[in-house]
Amino acid sequence: ESFKVVDHLLRSNGYTNPRTFKDTIVRTGTKGTKNSVNLKLPYLSEKVSYEIGRCIQRHNLPIKVIFTPGKKLRSIFCSSRPYDRPECNTTDCRICERLEVGCCVIKCVVYCITCKLCNEEYIGETGRTVRERLSEHLRYASNPTCKSYTDEALAAHYRTNHVNSGPDLTFRILRTEPNIIRRKILESFYINTWKPSINGRDECISVKRFLVT
């Protein structure tokens, strides 16, 4: 009787064969292959999972598919601390004092660096914290003749234009974007539109591939 109730609930939610649902997910793809690789995909429906499994088996691909549950509405719309904002707890933080708005613990941003000695700009993006990435830029500008930094844009700028001058930089967060492809597109857009002079020529060419012309 309990199985009947469970089957009824599963069928009412779109599962055509409830008893084999678990088996379908676990056995999808090539099983027991030594060189097989795991492929994680979001679970959409039993039918989609079945068709993916059939395709993999038909072509004898060395893939084991693991279906993961999607985000629940509760996790998307609810938060136990919705009004919290990221805060830097470092006293006299050298990154925060150079930021026009925001703080250094924010992640996934497109940013602009302005050299106050000449007002020329550099645009970049990072998935790490602002502190981590901009600290690197400060280090490049502080040690422009270091061999390890030869190809870094800020090092080249200070090595060419501000010999024997310490870095005088301000930082601005242009956009926050967690998706790396969208973030790259935004970076490309700003570089193509603003044409920052500190960005290297090769760098400008490489990021433009994310723009559709």
C-alpha positions as YAML, in Angstrom:
chain: A
units: angstrom
residues:
- id: 1
  name: GLU
  ca: [0.00, 0.00, 0.00]
- id: 2
  name: SER
  ca: [2.85, 2.38, 0.84]
- id: 3
  name: PHE
  ca: [4.50, 1.71, -2.54]
- id: 4
  name: LYS
  ca: [1.22, 2.54, -4.29]
- id: 5
  name: VAL
  ca: [1.02, 5.90, -2.52]
- id: 6
  name: VAL
  ca: [4.65, 6.71, -3.40]
- id: 7
  name: ASP
  ca: [4.12, 5.63, -7.03]
- id: 8
  name: HIS
  ca: [1.02, 7.80, -7.27]
- id: 9
  name: LEU
  ca: [2.90, 10.85, -5.96]
- id: 10
  name: LEU
  ca: [5.79, 10.27, -8.35]
- id: 11
  name: ARG
  ca: [3.53, 9.80, -11.39]
- id: 12
  name: SER
  ca: [1.58, 12.95, -10.51]
- id: 13
  name: ASN
  ca: [4.92, 14.81, -10.65]
- id: 14
  name: GLY
  ca: [5.83, 13.56, -14.11]
- id: 15
  name: TYR
  ca: [7.73, 10.32, -13.45]
- id: 16
  name: THR
  ca: [6.50, 7.69, -15.88]
- id: 17
  name: ASN
  ca: [8.26, 4.74, -14.24]
- id: 18
  name: PRO
  ca: [8.95, 5.60, -10.58]
- id: 19
  name: ARG
  ca: [10.50, 2.29, -9.54]
- id: 20
  name: THR
  ca: [13.31, 2.57, -12.11]
- id: 21
  name: PHE
  ca: [13.99, 6.30, -11.61]
- id: 22
  name: LYS
  ca: [16.98, 5.78, -9.32]
- id: 23
  name: ASP
  ca: [18.32, 3.02, -11.54]
- id: 24
  name: THR
  ca: [18.11, 5.29, -14.59]
- id: 25
  name: ILE
  ca: [20.29, 7.96, -12.99]
- id: 26
  name: VAL
  ca: [22.92, 5.65, -11.53]
- id: 27
  name: ARG
  ca: [23.38, 3.53, -14.65]
- id: 28
  name: THR
  ca: [23.44, 6.29, -17.24]
- id: 29
  name: GLY
  ca: [26.50, 6.10, -19.47]
- id: 30
  name: THR
  ca: [29.35, 3.64, -19.60]
- id: 31
  name: LYS
  ca: [29.74, 1.66, -16.38]
- id: 32
  name: GLY
  ca: [32.87, -0.03, -15.17]
- id: 33
  name: THR
  ca: [35.19, 1.47, -17.79]
- id: 34
  name: LYS
  ca: [38.61, 2.13, -16.31]
- id: 35
  name: ASN
  ca: [39.23, 5.28, -18.34]
- id: 36
  name: SER
  ca: [35.71, 6.68, -18.13]
- id: 37
  name: VAL
  ca: [35.17, 10.24, -16.98]
- id: 38
  name: ASN
  ca: [32.40, 11.68, -14.85]
- id: 39
  name: LEU
  ca: [30.11, 14.27, -16.40]
- id: 40
  name: LYS
  ca: [27.87, 16.28, -14.10]
- id: 41
  name: LEU
  ca: [24.64, 17.57, -15.59]
- id: 42
  name: PRO
  ca: [21.61, 19.22, -13.98]
- id: 43
  name: TYR
  ca: [18.62, 16.91, -13.72]
- id: 44
  name: LEU
  ca: [15.74, 18.10, -15.90]
- id: 45
  name: SER
  ca: [13.39, 15.14, -16.28]
- id: 46
  name: GLU
  ca: [13.37, 11.36, -16.46]
- id: 47
  name: LYS
  ca: [12.88, 11.46, -20.23]
- id: 48
  name: VAL
  ca: [15.87, 13.75, -20.78]
- id: 49
  name: SER
  ca: [18.05, 11.59, -18.52]
- id: 50
  name: TYR
  ca: [17.00, 8.46, -20.40]
- id: 51
  name: GLU
  ca: [17.75, 9.97, -23.83]
- id: 52
  name: ILE
  ca: [21.18, 11.18, -22.69]
- id: 53
  name: GLY
  ca: [21.95, 7.69, -21.41]
- id: 54
  name: ARG
  ca: [20.82, 6.09, -24.68]
- id: 55
  name: CYS
  ca: [22.97, 8.47, -26.72]
- id: 56
  name: ILE
  ca: [26.06, 7.74, -24.64]
- id: 57
  name: GLN
  ca: [25.53, 3.99, -24.81]
- id: 58
  name: ARG
  ca: [24.75, 4.05, -28.55]
- id: 59
  name: HIS
  ca: [28.06, 5.75, -29.32]
- id: 60
  name: ASN
  ca: [29.93, 3.74, -26.68]
- id: 61
  name: LEU
  ca: [31.32, 6.85, -25.03]
- id: 62
  name: PRO
  ca: [33.51, 6.42, -21.91]
- id: 63
  name: ILE
  ca: [31.30, 8.74, -19.87]
- id: 64
  name: LYS
  ca: [29.49, 8.27, -16.59]
- id: 65
  name: VAL
  ca: [26.79, 10.90, -16.18]
- id: 66
  name: ILE
  ca: [25.93, 12.14, -12.71]
- id: 67
  name: PHE
  ca: [22.71, 14.12, -12.57]
- id: 68
  name: THR
  ca: [22.64, 16.80, -9.88]
- id: 69
  name: PRO
  ca: [19.51, 18.44, -8.47]
- id: 70
  name: GLY
  ca: [18.88, 22.01, -9.48]
- id: 71
  name: LYS
  ca: [18.54, 24.95, -7.13]
- id: 72
  name: LYS
  ca: [15.41, 25.09, -5.06]
- id: 73
  name: LEU
  ca: [13.28, 28.22, -5.01]
- id: 74
  name: ARG
  ca: [13.97, 28.50, -1.30]
- id: 75
  name: SER
  ca: [17.72, 28.78, -1.86]
- id: 76
  name: ILE
  ca: [17.21, 31.34, -4.64]
- id: 77
  name: PHE
  ca: [14.74, 33.67, -2.94]
- id: 78
  name: CYS
  ca: [15.49, 33.18, 0.75]
- id: 79
  name: SER
  ca: [18.46, 34.05, 2.90]
- id: 80
  name: SER
  ca: [18.93, 33.82, 6.62]
- id: 81
  name: ARG
  ca: [20.84, 37.13, 6.53]
- id: 82
  name: PRO
  ca: [19.55, 39.04, 3.49]
- id: 83
  name: TYR
  ca: [20.85, 42.47, 4.49]
- id: 84
  name: ASP
  ca: [24.45, 41.46, 5.12]
- id: 85
  name: ARG
  ca: [27.05, 43.20, 2.97]
- id: 86
  name: PRO
  ca: [30.65, 42.09, 2.47]
- id: 87
  name: GLU
  ca: [32.97, 44.00, 4.76]
- id: 88
  name: CYS
  ca: [36.73, 44.29, 5.02]
- id: 89
  name: ASN
  ca: [38.02, 43.77, 8.58]
- id: 90
  name: THR
  ca: [41.59, 44.81, 7.80]
- id: 91
  name: THR
  ca: [42.75, 47.98, 9.49]
- id: 92
  name: ASP
  ca: [44.16, 50.53, 7.03]
- id: 93
  name: CYS
  ca: [43.55, 48.24, 4.06]
- id: 94
  name: ARG
  ca: [45.67, 49.50, 1.17]
- id: 95
  name: ILE
  ca: [43.12, 48.28, -1.38]
- id: 96
  name: CYS
  ca: [39.98, 49.71, 0.26]
- id: 97
  name: GLU
  ca: [41.63, 53.14, 0.64]
- id: 98
  name: ARG
  ca: [42.16, 53.20, -3.13]
- id: 99
  name: LEU
  ca: [38.65, 52.03, -4.03]
- id: 100
  name: GLU
  ca: [36.19, 54.73, -5.01]
- id: 101
  name: VAL
  ca: [33.16, 52.61, -3.99]
- id: 102
  name: GLY
  ca: [32.82, 49.18, -2.39]
- id: 103
  name: CYS
  ca: [35.30, 47.08, -0.48]
- id: 104
  name: CYS
  ca: [38.09, 44.64, -1.22]
- id: 105
  name: VAL
  ca: [36.31, 41.38, -0.33]
- id: 106
  name: ILE
  ca: [33.87, 41.57, -3.26]
- id: 107
  name: LYS
  ca: [34.36, 38.82, -5.85]
- id: 108
  name: CYS
  ca: [33.64, 38.40, -9.56]
- id: 109
  name: VAL
  ca: [34.10, 41.95, -10.83]
- id: 110
  name: VAL
  ca: [35.12, 43.97, -13.85]
- id: 111
  name: TYR
  ca: [37.38, 46.76, -12.61]
- id: 112
  name: CYS
  ca: [39.19, 49.87, -13.78]
- id: 113
  name: ILE
  ca: [42.59, 51.04, -12.48]
- id: 114
  name: THR
  ca: [43.59, 54.67, -12.96]
- id: 115
  name: CYS
  ca: [47.20, 55.82, -12.69]
- id: 116
  name: LYS
  ca: [46.98, 59.18, -10.95]
- id: 117
  name: LEU
  ca: [50.39, 60.23, -12.29]
- id: 118
  name: CYS
  ca: [49.08, 60.40, -15.86]
- id: 119
  name: ASN
  ca: [45.35, 59.54, -15.66]
- id: 120
  name: GLU
  ca: [45.77, 56.57, -18.00]
- id: 121
  name: GLU
  ca: [43.60, 53.52, -17.30]
- id: 122
  name: TYR
  ca: [43.65, 49.74, -17.21]
- id: 123
  name: ILE
  ca: [40.56, 47.48, -17.35]
- id: 124
  name: GLY
  ca: [40.45, 43.88, -16.19]
- id: 125
  name: GLU
  ca: [38.28, 41.22, -14.60]
- id: 126
  name: THR
  ca: [38.66, 38.64, -11.86]
- id: 127
  name: GLY
  ca: [36.68, 35.86, -10.20]
- id: 128
  name: ARG
  ca: [38.76, 36.22, -7.05]
- id: 129
  name: THR
  ca: [38.39, 38.92, -4.42]
- id: 130
  name: VAL
  ca: [39.20, 42.49, -5.38]
- id: 131
  name: ARG
  ca: [41.92, 42.45, -2.71]
- id: 132
  name: GLU
  ca: [43.73, 39.48, -4.24]
- id: 133
  name: ARG
  ca: [43.73, 40.76, -7.81]
- id: 134
  name: LEU
  ca: [44.42, 44.43, -7.15]
- id: 135
  name: SER
  ca: [47.20, 43.57, -4.70]
- id: 136
  name: GLU
  ca: [48.90, 41.84, -7.61]
- id: 137
  name: HIS
  ca: [48.57, 44.98, -9.76]
- id: 138
  name: LEU
  ca: [50.05, 47.07, -6.94]
- id: 139
  name: ARG
  ca: [52.96, 44.65, -6.71]
- id: 140
  name: TYR
  ca: [53.58, 44.89, -10.46]
- id: 141
  name: ALA
  ca: [53.59, 48.69, -10.35]
- id: 142
  name: SER
  ca: [55.84, 48.72, -7.27]
- id: 143
  name: ASN
  ca: [58.44, 46.41, -8.87]
- id: 144
  name: PRO
  ca: [58.30, 47.22, -12.60]
- id: 145
  name: THR
  ca: [61.83, 45.99, -13.35]
- id: 146
  name: CYS
  ca: [61.31, 42.55, -11.81]
- id: 147
  name: LYS
  ca: [61.91, 39.87, -14.46]
- id: 148
  name: SER
  ca: [58.82, 37.93, -13.36]
- id: 149
  name: TYR
  ca: [56.61, 40.95, -14.18]
- id: 150
  name: THR
  ca: [58.05, 41.75, -17.61]
- id: 151
  name: ASP
  ca: [54.77, 41.03, -19.43]
- id: 152
  name: GLU
  ca: [52.46, 42.61, -16.85]
- id: 153
  name: ALA
  ca: [50.68, 45.74, -18.09]
- id: 154
  name: LEU
  ca: [51.12, 47.83, -14.92]
- id: 155
  name: ALA
  ca: [54.80, 46.91, -14.66]
- id: 156
  name: ALA
  ca: [55.38, 47.89, -18.30]
- id: 157
  name: HIS
  ca: [53.51, 51.17, -17.75]
- id: 158
  name: TYR
  ca: [55.62, 52.22, -14.75]
- id: 159
  name: ARG
  ca: [58.83, 50.91, -16.29]
- id: 160
  name: THR
  ca: [58.24, 53.03, -19.40]
- id: 161
  name: ASN
  ca: [56.49, 56.14, -18.10]
- id: 162
  name: HIS
  ca: [57.21, 56.56, -14.38]
- id: 163
  name: VAL
  ca: [60.77, 55.47, -13.70]
- id: 164
  name: ASN
  ca: [61.69, 55.74, -10.00]
- id: 165
  name: SER
  ca: [58.11, 56.70, -9.08]
- id: 166
  name: GLY
  ca: [56.04, 54.71, -6.63]
- id: 167
  name: PRO
  ca: [52.58, 53.53, -7.72]
- id: 168
  name: ASP
  ca: [49.78, 56.06, -7.34]
- id: 169
  name: LEU
  ca: [46.68, 54.08, -8.32]
- id: 170
  name: THR
  ca: [42.94, 54.28, -7.70]
- id: 171
  name: PHE
  ca: [40.52, 51.42, -8.28]
- id: 172
  name: ARG
  ca: [36.94, 51.40, -9.46]
- id: 173
  name: ILE
  ca: [34.53, 48.46, -9.64]
- id: 174
  name: LEU
  ca: [32.60, 48.75, -12.91]
- id: 175
  name: ARG
  ca: [30.36, 45.69, -12.65]
- id: 176
  name: THR
  ca: [29.91, 42.54, -10.59]
- id: 177
  name: GLU
  ca: [29.09, 39.38, -12.55]
- id: 178
  name: PRO
  ca: [29.45, 35.81, -11.20]
- id: 179
  name: ASN
  ca: [29.20, 34.16, -14.64]
- id: 180
  name: ILE
  ca: [32.70, 34.05, -16.14]
- id: 181
  name: ILE
  ca: [31.54, 34.25, -19.79]
- id: 182
  name: ARG
  ca: [29.33, 37.28, -19.12]
- id: 183
  name: ARG
  ca: [32.17, 38.83, -17.12]
- id: 184
  name: LYS
  ca: [34.57, 38.34, -20.02]
- id: 185
  name: ILE
  ca: [32.04, 39.89, -22.39]
- id: 186
  name: LEU
  ca: [31.66, 42.90, -20.08]
- id: 187
  name: GLU
  ca: [35.43, 43.28, -19.85]
- id: 188
  name: SER
  ca: [35.67, 43.15, -23.65]
- id: 189
  name: PHE
  ca: [32.89, 45.71, -23.98]
- id: 190
  name: TYR
  ca: [34.60, 48.21, -21.65]
- id: 191
  name: ILE
  ca: [38.00, 47.71, -23.28]
- id: 192
  name: ASN
  ca: [36.53, 48.12, -26.76]
- id: 193
  name: THR
  ca: [34.52, 51.19, -25.74]
- id: 194
  name: TRP
  ca: [36.93, 53.00, -23.42]
- id: 195
  name: LYS
  ca: [40.17, 51.90, -25.13]
- id: 196
  name: PRO
  ca: [42.32, 52.03, -21.96]
- id: 197
  name: SER
  ca: [45.90, 52.84, -22.88]
- id: 198
  name: ILE
  ca: [47.59, 50.68, -20.21]
- id: 199
  name: ASN
  ca: [46.07, 47.46, -21.52]
- id: 200
  name: GLY
  ca: [48.54, 45.77, -23.87]
- id: 201
  name: ARG
  ca: [47.72, 45.45, -27.56]
- id: 202
  name: ASP
  ca: [47.76, 41.64, -27.46]
- id: 203
  name: GLU
  ca: [45.48, 41.65, -24.44]
- id: 204
  name: CYS
  ca: [42.97, 43.90, -26.19]
- id: 205
  name: ILE
  ca: [42.92, 41.62, -29.23]
- id: 206
  name: SER
  ca: [42.45, 38.46, -27.14]
- id: 207
  name: VAL
  ca: [39.44, 39.76, -25.17]
- id: 208
  name: LYS
  ca: [37.65, 41.07, -28.28]
- id: 209
  name: ARG
  ca: [36.86, 37.49, -29.31]
- id: 210
  name: PHE
  ca: [34.12, 37.57, -26.67]
- id: 211
  name: LEU
  ca: [32.31, 40.33, -28.59]
- id: 212
  name: VAL
  ca: [30.00, 39.58, -31.51]
- id: 213
  name: THR
  ca: [30.60, 42.09, -34.29]
...
